[in-house]
CSV table of C-alpha atoms in Angstrom, one decimal:
chain,number,residue,atom,x,y,z
A,1114,MET,CA,11.4,97.0,4.2
A,1115,THR,CA,12.0,96.0,7.9
A,1116,THR,CA,12.5,97.2,10.6
A,1117,ALA,CA,15.3,97.0,13.3
A,1118,ALA,CA,12.5,95.3,15.6
A,1119,THR,CA,11.7,92.7,12.5
A,1120,THR,CA,15.1,91.5,11.9
A,1121,ARG,CA,16.3,90.7,15.7
A,1122,THR,CA,16.8,87.3,17.0
A,1123,PRO,CA,15.7,86.0,19.1
A,1124,VAL,CA,19.1,85.9,21.0
A,1125,ASP,CA,18.9,89.1,20.3
A,1126,ARG,CA,15.5,89.5,22.8
A,1127,TRP,CA,17.5,87.3,24.8
A,1128,GLN,CA,20.0,90.4,25.7
A,1129,ARG,CA,17.3,93.0,26.1
A,1130,LEU,CA,15.7,91.0,28.7
A,1131,PRO,CA,16.7,92.3,32.0
A,1132,VAL,CA,19.1,89.7,33.8
A,1133,ALA,CA,16.9,89.0,36.0
A,1134,ALA,CA,13.4,87.6,34.3
A,1135,ARG,CA,16.2,86.2,32.6
A,1136,ILE,CA,17.4,84.8,35.7
A,1137,ALA,CA,13.7,83.8,36.6
A,1138,ILE,CA,13.2,82.7,32.9
A,1139,VAL,CA,16.3,80.6,33.6
A,1140,TYR,CA,14.9,78.6,37.7
A,1141,ALA,CA,11.0,77.9,36.1
A,1142,ALA,CA,12.3,75.5,33.8
A,1143,ALA,CA,15.7,74.3,36.1
A,1144,ARG,CA,12.5,73.7,38.6
A,1145,VAL,CA,9.9,72.0,35.5
A,1146,VAL,CA,12.9,69.8,35.0
A,1147,THR,CA,13.6,68.9,38.8
A,1148,THR,CA,9.5,68.8,38.8
A,1149,GLY,CA,9.2,66.1,36.5
A,1150,PHE,CA,12.3,63.9,37.5
A,1151,PHE,CA,10.1,63.7,41.2
A,1152,LEU,CA,7.4,63.2,38.7
A,1153,LEU,CA,9.4,60.0,37.3
A,1154,ALA,CA,11.4,58.9,40.7
A,1155,SER,CA,7.8,58.4,42.7
A,1156,ALA,CA,6.9,56.3,39.6
A,1157,LEU,CA,9.5,54.5,40.2
A,1158,SER,CA,8.7,54.1,43.5
A,1159,GLY,CA,8.9,50.6,45.2
A,1160,PRO,CA,7.4,49.1,48.8
A,1161,GLY,CA,11.4,49.1,49.4
A,1162,SER,CA,11.1,52.8,49.6
A,1163,ARG,CA,10.5,54.6,53.2
A,1164,TYR,CA,8.3,56.8,50.6
A,1165,GLY,CA,6.1,53.5,49.9
A,1166,ILE,CA,4.4,53.3,46.2
A,1167,ALA,CA,3.9,56.4,44.5
A,1168,PRO,CA,4.2,58.9,46.9
A,1169,SER,CA,2.9,62.0,46.7
A,1170,LEU,CA,5.0,65.4,44.8
A,1171,GLU,CA,4.5,67.1,49.1
A,1172,LYS,CA,5.3,63.8,50.2
A,1173,LEU,CA,8.4,64.1,48.5
A,1174,ALA,CA,9.2,67.4,49.6
A,1175,LEU,CA,8.8,66.3,53.5
A,1176,GLY,CA,10.1,63.0,53.2
A,1177,TRP,CA,13.5,62.4,55.3
A,1178,ASP,CA,15.2,66.0,57.3
A,1179,ALA,CA,12.7,68.7,55.6
A,1180,GLN,CA,10.1,66.4,58.8
A,1181,TRP,CA,13.1,67.0,61.5
A,1182,TYR,CA,12.9,70.7,60.3
A,1183,TRP,CA,8.7,70.7,61.2
A,1184,LEU,CA,9.3,68.7,64.4
A,1185,ALA,CA,11.4,70.9,65.7
A,1186,ALA,CA,9.7,74.0,64.0
A,1187,VAL,CA,6.3,72.2,66.1
A,1188,SER,CA,7.0,70.7,68.8
A,1189,GLY,CA,10.3,72.5,70.1
A,1190,TYR,CA,13.3,71.5,71.2
A,1191,PRO,CA,13.1,68.8,73.8
A,1192,MET,CA,14.2,69.3,77.1
A,1193,ASP,CA,16.0,65.3,77.8
A,1194,LEU,CA,17.9,63.6,75.4
A,1195,PRO,CA,16.7,61.1,74.3
A,1196,LEU,CA,18.7,58.0,74.0
A,1197,ALA,CA,18.2,55.1,71.5
A,1198,ALA,CA,18.7,50.9,72.9
A,1199,GLY,CA,23.4,51.4,73.6
A,1200,GLY,CA,22.3,53.8,76.6
A,1201,HIS,CA,24.1,57.1,73.7
A,1202,VAL,CA,22.1,59.6,72.7
A,1203,ALA,CA,19.8,58.9,69.8
A,1204,GLU,CA,19.6,61.1,66.8
A,1205,ASN,CA,16.0,64.8,67.7
A,1206,ALA,CA,15.9,67.8,66.6
A,1207,TRP,CA,19.4,69.4,68.6
A,1208,ALA,CA,20.8,68.9,64.9
A,1209,PHE,CA,18.8,71.4,63.1
A,1210,MET,CA,19.2,74.9,63.6
A,1211,PRO,CA,15.7,76.9,63.5
A,1212,LEU,CA,15.9,79.8,62.0
A,1213,TYR,CA,14.2,78.0,58.6
A,1214,SER,CA,11.7,75.7,60.2
A,1215,TYR,CA,10.3,78.9,62.0
A,1216,LEU,CA,10.6,81.1,59.6
A,1217,SER,CA,8.5,78.2,57.5
A,1218,ALA,CA,5.8,77.4,60.7
A,1219,GLY,CA,5.0,81.5,60.0
A,1220,LEU,CA,4.8,81.8,56.8
A,1221,GLY,CA,2.9,78.1,56.7
A,1222,LEU,CA,-0.1,79.8,59.1
A,1223,LEU,CA,-0.6,82.1,55.6
A,1224,LEU,CA,-0.4,79.0,52.5
A,1225,GLY,CA,-2.0,76.9,54.8
A,1226,SER,CA,0.8,73.9,55.6
A,1227,TRP,CA,4.1,74.8,57.4
A,1228,GLY,CA,4.8,72.0,54.1
A,1229,ALA,CA,4.0,74.7,51.9
A,1230,GLY,CA,5.7,77.4,54.3
A,1231,ALA,CA,8.8,75.1,53.9
A,1232,VAL,CA,8.9,74.7,49.5
A,1233,ALA,CA,7.9,78.6,48.8
A,1234,ILE,CA,11.0,79.7,51.4
A,1235,SER,CA,13.0,77.3,49.6
A,1236,LEU,CA,11.8,77.9,45.4
A,1237,ALA,CA,12.2,82.3,46.2
A,1238,ALA,CA,15.4,81.9,48.3
A,1239,GLY,CA,17.6,79.4,45.7
A,1240,TYR,CA,15.3,82.3,43.6
A,1241,GLY,CA,17.4,84.8,45.3
A,1242,ALA,CA,20.3,82.3,45.4
A,1243,CYS,CA,20.8,82.6,42.0
A,1244,LEU,CA,20.0,86.2,40.9
A,1245,VAL,CA,23.5,86.5,44.0
A,1246,LEU,CA,25.1,84.3,42.3
A,1247,HIS,CA,24.8,86.1,38.7
A,1248,SER,CA,26.6,89.2,40.9
A,1249,LEU,CA,28.8,87.6,42.8
A,1250,LEU,CA,30.9,86.0,39.3
A,1251,HIS,CA,29.8,88.6,36.8
A,1252,GLU,CA,32.7,90.6,37.0
A,1253,ARG,CA,34.5,88.2,37.3
A,1254,ILE,CA,34.0,86.1,34.7
A,1255,GLY,CA,31.8,87.9,32.8
A,1256,GLY,CA,28.2,88.0,31.3
A,1257,ALA,CA,27.5,85.5,29.8
A,1258,ALA,CA,29.4,83.0,31.8
A,1259,ALA,CA,28.6,84.6,34.7
A,1260,MET,CA,24.7,82.9,33.5
A,1261,TRP,CA,25.8,79.8,32.4
A,1262,ALA,CA,27.0,79.2,35.9
A,1263,VAL,CA,23.1,80.1,37.6
A,1264,ILE,CA,22.3,77.3,34.6
A,1265,PHE,CA,24.4,75.3,35.8
A,1266,PHE,CA,23.9,76.3,39.0
A,1267,ALA,CA,19.0,75.9,39.0
A,1268,SER,CA,20.0,72.8,36.9
A,1269,GLY,CA,23.4,70.7,39.9
A,1270,PRO,CA,23.1,67.7,41.2
A,1271,LEU,CA,21.1,68.5,43.7
A,1272,ALA,CA,18.7,71.6,43.0
A,1273,ALA,CA,16.2,69.1,43.7
A,1274,LEU,CA,16.8,70.9,47.2
A,1275,PHE,CA,15.4,74.0,45.8
A,1276,GLN,CA,11.9,72.4,45.9
A,1277,VAL,CA,12.1,70.2,48.9
A,1278,GLY,CA,11.7,71.0,53.0
A,1279,TYR,CA,16.0,72.0,53.3
A,1280,ALA,CA,17.4,74.9,54.6
A,1281,GLU,CA,20.8,74.4,52.0
A,1282,ALA,CA,18.7,77.4,50.0
A,1283,LEU,CA,17.7,79.7,52.6
A,1284,PHE,CA,22.0,79.1,53.4
A,1285,LEU,CA,22.1,80.0,50.6
A,1286,PHE,CA,21.0,82.9,49.6
A,1287,PHE,CA,22.6,84.2,53.0
A,1288,LEU,CA,25.5,82.7,52.4
A,1289,PHE,CA,26.0,84.6,48.9
A,1290,LEU,CA,24.9,87.5,49.8
A,1291,SER,CA,27.4,87.7,52.5
A,1292,LEU,CA,30.1,86.7,50.3
A,1293,ARG,CA,28.8,90.0,47.5
A,1294,CYS,CA,29.0,92.3,51.1
A,1295,VAL,CA,33.0,90.4,51.2
A,1296,GLN,CA,33.1,90.9,46.9
A,1297,ARG,CA,32.4,95.0,48.1
A,1298,ARG,CA,33.3,95.3,51.3
A,1299,GLN,CA,30.2,96.7,52.0
A,1300,TRP,CA,30.9,95.2,55.6
A,1301,ARG,CA,27.9,96.4,57.8
A,1302,TRP,CA,24.8,94.8,56.4
A,1303,LEU,CA,27.2,90.7,57.7
A,1304,TYR,CA,26.3,91.9,61.0
A,1305,LEU,CA,22.8,90.8,60.2
A,1306,LEU,CA,24.2,87.8,57.6
A,1307,VAL,CA,26.4,86.8,59.9
A,1308,PRO,CA,23.4,85.5,62.9
A,1309,ALA,CA,21.1,84.7,59.9
A,1310,MET,CA,23.3,82.3,57.9
A,1311,GLY,CA,24.5,81.1,61.4
A,1312,PHE,CA,20.9,79.8,63.0
A,1313,THR,CA,20.3,78.6,59.3
A,1314,ARG,CA,22.2,75.7,58.4
A,1315,PRO,CA,26.2,74.7,60.5
A,1316,GLY,CA,28.6,76.3,58.5
A,1317,ILE,CA,28.8,79.6,60.1
A,1318,LEU,CA,32.2,78.7,62.1
A,1319,ALA,CA,33.6,77.3,57.7
A,1320,PHE,CA,32.6,81.5,57.5
A,1321,ALA,CA,34.2,82.6,60.8
A,1322,LEU,CA,37.9,81.0,59.0
A,1323,PHE,CA,36.7,83.0,55.6
A,1324,LEU,CA,37.8,85.8,57.1
A,1325,GLY,CA,40.2,85.6,58.9
A,1326,VAL,CA,42.7,84.3,55.8
A,1327,TYR,CA,41.0,86.3,54.2
A,1328,GLY,CA,42.5,89.1,56.4
A,1329,ILE,CA,45.6,87.9,56.1
A,1330,HIS,CA,45.9,87.9,52.6
A,1331,ARG,CA,44.4,91.5,52.9
A,1332,LEU,CA,47.4,92.3,55.2
A,1333,VAL,CA,50.2,90.7,53.1
A,1334,ARG,CA,48.4,92.7,50.7
A,1335,ARG,CA,48.6,95.6,51.7
A,1336,ARG,CA,51.2,97.2,50.1
A,1337,THR,CA,48.7,97.0,46.3
A,1338,ASP,CA,46.0,96.9,47.7
A,1339,PRO,CA,45.5,99.4,50.9
A,1340,LEU,CA,44.0,97.6,54.4
A,1341,PRO,CA,42.5,100.7,56.2
A,1342,THR,CA,41.8,100.6,59.9
A,1343,ARG,CA,38.2,100.8,58.9
A,1344,ASP,CA,38.6,97.3,57.1
A,1345,ILE,CA,40.4,95.6,59.9
A,1346,ALA,CA,38.1,96.2,62.4
A,1347,HIS,CA,35.3,95.6,60.9
A,1348,LEU,CA,36.9,91.9,59.7
A,1349,VAL,CA,38.2,91.9,63.4
A,1350,ALA,CA,34.8,91.5,65.3
A,1351,LEU,CA,32.8,90.3,62.1
A,1352,GLY,CA,35.4,86.9,63.1
A,1353,GLY,CA,34.9,87.3,66.7
A,1354,LEU,CA,30.5,88.2,65.9
A,1355,ALA,CA,31.0,84.2,63.3
A,1356,VAL,CA,32.3,82.0,66.5
A,1357,VAL,CA,30.4,83.4,68.9
A,1358,VAL,CA,28.2,82.1,66.9
A,1359,GLY,CA,29.5,79.3,65.8
A,1360,PHE,CA,29.1,78.2,69.4
A,1361,ALA,CA,25.9,79.7,70.8
A,1362,TRP,CA,23.7,77.1,69.6
A,1363,GLN,CA,26.2,74.0,70.8
A,1364,ALA,CA,25.5,77.0,74.3
A,1365,ILE,CA,22.0,77.0,74.0
A,1366,ALA,CA,20.9,72.7,73.1
A,1367,GLY,CA,23.4,72.9,76.7
A,1368,PHE,CA,21.6,75.3,78.7
A,1369,VAL,CA,18.3,73.5,77.9
A,1370,THR,CA,19.0,70.0,78.1
A,1371,GLY,CA,21.4,70.9,81.3
A,1372,ASP,CA,24.4,68.5,79.2
A,1373,PRO,CA,27.5,70.5,77.6
A,1374,GLY,CA,27.7,68.1,75.2
A,1375,ALA,CA,24.2,67.2,73.7
A,1376,TYR,CA,25.2,69.4,70.3
A,1377,LEU,CA,27.8,67.1,69.5
A,1378,ALA,CA,26.7,64.3,71.2
A,1379,THR,CA,23.5,64.6,68.9
A,1380,GLU,CA,25.3,65.0,65.4
A,1381,LEU,CA,27.1,62.2,66.1
A,1382,ALA,CA,24.2,60.3,66.7
A,1383,TRP,CA,24.3,59.6,62.5
A,1384,ARG,CA,27.3,58.9,63.0
A,1385,ARG,CA,27.0,55.6,64.1
A,1386,ASN,CA,24.2,54.4,61.5
A,1387,TRP,CA,27.7,53.9,60.0
A,1388,LEU,CA,30.1,53.0,62.7
A,1389,GLY,CA,27.8,51.3,65.5
A,1390,ASP,CA,29.1,53.2,69.3
A,1391,SER,CA,32.5,52.7,68.2
A,1392,SER,CA,32.8,55.6,67.3
A,1393,GLY,CA,33.2,57.6,70.2
A,1394,GLY,CA,33.6,60.5,71.4
A,1395,PHE,CA,34.8,64.2,68.1
A,1396,VAL,CA,38.0,64.8,66.8
A,1397,PRO,CA,39.5,66.7,64.5
A,1398,PHE,CA,39.6,65.2,60.8
A,1399,ASP,CA,38.6,62.0,62.7
A,1400,GLY,CA,35.6,61.5,60.7
A,1401,PHE,CA,37.2,61.4,56.8
A,1402,ILE,CA,40.1,59.4,58.1
A,1403,GLN,CA,37.6,57.1,59.7
A,1404,ALA,CA,34.9,57.1,56.7
A,1405,ALA,CA,38.1,56.7,53.7
A,1406,GLY,CA,39.2,53.0,55.7
A,1407,PHE,CA,35.2,52.2,56.6
A,1408,TRP,CA,34.0,52.8,52.6
A,1409,PHE,CA,37.3,50.9,50.7
A,1410,THR,CA,37.5,48.4,53.1
A,1411,ARG,CA,33.5,48.0,52.6
A,1412,TRP,CA,34.0,48.3,48.3
A,1413,GLY,CA,37.4,45.8,49.3
A,1414,LEU,CA,40.2,47.8,48.6
A,1415,GLY,CA,41.6,48.4,51.5
A,1416,ALA,CA,42.0,50.4,54.4
A,1417,VAL,CA,45.1,52.0,53.3
A,1418,THR,CA,44.5,52.4,49.8
A,1419,GLY,CA,41.7,54.7,51.5
A,1420,TYR,CA,43.9,56.6,53.1
A,1421,VAL,CA,46.0,57.1,50.6
A,1422,PHE,CA,42.8,58.2,48.3
A,1423,LEU,CA,42.3,61.1,50.1
A,1424,ALA,CA,45.4,61.7,51.2
A,1425,MET,CA,45.4,62.3,47.4
A,1426,LEU,CA,42.3,64.1,46.8
A,1427,VAL,CA,43.0,66.4,49.1
A,1428,LEU,CA,46.6,67.9,47.5
A,1429,ALA,CA,44.1,67.9,43.9
A,1430,VAL,CA,41.0,70.0,45.0
A,1431,ALA,CA,44.5,72.2,46.8
A,1432,ALA,CA,45.9,72.4,43.9
A,1433,LEU,CA,42.5,73.5,41.8
A,1434,LEU,CA,41.6,76.4,44.3
A,1435,LEU,CA,45.9,77.8,44.0
A,1436,PHE,CA,46.9,77.1,40.5
A,1437,SER,CA,44.1,76.2,38.2
A,1438,PRO,CA,42.7,79.0,35.8
A,1439,GLN,CA,38.5,78.8,35.5
A,1440,VAL,CA,39.3,79.2,39.5
A,1441,LYS,CA,41.7,81.9,39.9
A,1442,ARG,CA,39.5,83.7,37.9
A,1443,LEU,CA,36.8,83.7,40.2
A,1444,GLY,CA,37.8,86.1,42.4
A,1445,ILE,CA,40.2,85.3,45.6
A,1446,GLU,CA,37.1,85.6,48.0
A,1447,VAL,CA,35.4,82.7,46.3
A,1448,ARG,CA,38.7,80.6,46.1
A,1449,LEU,CA,39.2,81.2,49.9
A,1450,TRP,CA,35.4,80.6,51.1
A,1451,SER,CA,35.7,77.4,49.2
A,1452,ALA,CA,38.7,76.4,50.8
A,1453,SER,CA,37.8,77.3,54.3
A,1454,TYR,CA,34.8,75.4,53.9
A,1455,LEU,CA,36.4,72.6,52.9
A,1456,VAL,CA,38.7,72.5,55.4
A,1457,TYR,CA,35.5,72.8,57.5
A,1458,LEU,CA,34.1,69.7,56.3
A,1459,LEU,CA,37.0,67.7,56.6
A,1460,LEU,CA,37.3,68.8,60.8
A,1461,VAL,CA,34.1,68.4,61.7
A,1462,PHE,CA,32.0,66.0,58.8
A,1463,PHE,CA,31.7,62.0,58.2
A,1464,PRO,CA,31.7,61.8,54.5
A,1465,GLN,CA,28.6,59.5,53.7
A,1466,SER,CA,25.3,59.5,50.7
A,1467,SER,CA,25.2,63.2,53.2
A,1468,ILE,CA,28.5,64.1,51.2
A,1469,PHE,CA,27.3,65.7,47.7
A,1470,ARG,CA,23.7,67.6,50.0
A,1471,LEU,CA,26.9,69.6,52.5
A,1472,LEU,CA,29.3,70.2,48.7
A,1473,VAL,CA,26.1,73.2,47.9
A,1474,PRO,CA,27.9,75.5,50.1
A,1475,ILE,CA,31.0,75.3,47.0
A,1476,SER,CA,28.7,76.4,44.4
A,1477,PRO,CA,30.4,79.7,43.2
A,1478,LEU,CA,33.5,77.2,41.4
A,1479,TRP,CA,30.4,76.5,38.9
A,1480,GLY,CA,31.8,79.7,37.3
A,1481,ALA,CA,35.3,77.7,36.3
A,1482,LEU,CA,32.7,74.9,34.6
A,1483,ALA,CA,31.3,78.4,33.1
A,1484,VAL,CA,35.0,80.1,32.0
A,1485,PRO,CA,35.3,77.9,28.5
A,1486,ARG,CA,33.6,79.7,25.6
A,1487,SER,CA,33.0,76.3,23.7
A,1488,ARG,CA,29.2,75.7,23.6
A,1489,ARG,CA,29.8,72.5,23.2
A,1490,TRP,CA,31.6,72.0,26.5
A,1491,ARG,CA,28.5,74.1,28.6
A,1492,ILE,CA,25.7,72.4,27.1
A,1493,GLY,CA,27.8,69.5,27.6
A,1494,VAL,CA,28.3,70.9,31.6
A,1495,LEU,CA,24.3,70.9,32.2
A,1496,ALA,CA,24.0,67.7,30.2
A,1497,LEU,CA,26.0,66.0,32.9
A,1498,ALA,CA,24.3,68.3,35.7
A,1499,LEU,CA,21.7,67.5,34.6
A,1500,LEU,CA,21.6,63.9,34.5
A,1501,GLY,CA,23.8,63.4,38.0
A,1502,GLN,CA,20.3,65.6,39.6
A,1503,TRP,CA,18.7,62.0,37.6
A,1504,TRP,CA,21.1,60.3,39.8
A,1505,TRP,CA,20.5,61.7,42.7
A,1506,ILE,CA,16.7,62.1,42.8
A,1507,TYR,CA,16.7,58.7,41.6
A,1508,ASN,CA,18.4,57.5,44.6
A,1509,MET,CA,17.3,59.3,47.5
A,1510,TYR,CA,14.0,59.8,46.6
A,1511,ALA,CA,12.8,56.6,44.3
A,1512,LEU,CA,14.9,54.4,46.2
A,1513,ALA,CA,15.7,55.9,49.4
A,1514,ASN,CA,16.7,53.0,51.7
A,1515,THR,CA,17.1,54.4,55.1
A,1516,TYR,CA,20.2,53.5,55.2
A,1517,TRP,CA,22.6,54.1,52.5
A,1518,GLN,CA,20.4,56.6,50.5
A,1519,ILE,CA,20.5,59.4,52.7
A,1520,PRO,CA,20.0,63.3,51.0
């Protein structure tokens, strides 16, 4: 005679595990796969790569922008802005926010090195982000789809960021917590999370925009979804706080260096790698317009084709956020955040190879790809995500050309 315990299938045993344990298993498996990709990238790395032949995992994890975070932690931020040969401001640590750098340094004192602290924070924050993402999506698309969204997120094309010395994982953890607070209308934690996001990575001004449009949405729908005075007060206060925090780092950089434009000049230094001294100063939306002409001309298609493509891309993304049934299932908070962040990117960024990393904050949209229940569909999406991850690691860490493969 068989008992219920002996007839349980592996699916039943999986479902009986706590959600946190299931996510931990998914996340650990994804990190094993990413580590395998890194080992393969190391084996393929040659003399043309910035890493040289067969670099160690530690060297790969602490390359590229991780070096800037490390420099900020050990040397601080320059009081005198460095100048390039052309006389303009050169690349320097002011482009990188301090929280991740210094938290990594603090934990590194216990673990033996800044790099160990940085990778440990990225790993832990990535797992935390997976937990909160599941919570953010569970009520909207159901437990099974939310778990698949976590699988896509943990295994996606940019999943290597969970085990390198970049601030993205920590920012995502704070961001998803913030979106969850808005979703549940629990405002008090945001007074801590907004400054934490703002001093981890650029993007808090996008959150200020999100709070503004979310407040307008609530105001328009106040007859069916009451908008109490308490919520109005918190949204106004938090929106103001996000704006202040968003400009605080610029003010700090200006005060320390004596140059009010220190931060913007530093950010524009990276753009000059592609456009040279002709890039000029900062003009909203100019980065994407310049890039459309630059890249399409380089590809032999002409600048006009680039401008047309950019306009069509903006319209297509707007249509998806407005009308896609799968995206609408994710809830107004995810949709408005995604729109706000994409508008922010259009305002400030010059798209190049880093554009893939810059899109990571709209990761809750993985939920839209998890909505279809077809197992073939979900496995196909996962396969494409893993293929994209390998493509990204191969380009950024195996080839690692200084100018054209920058993560």
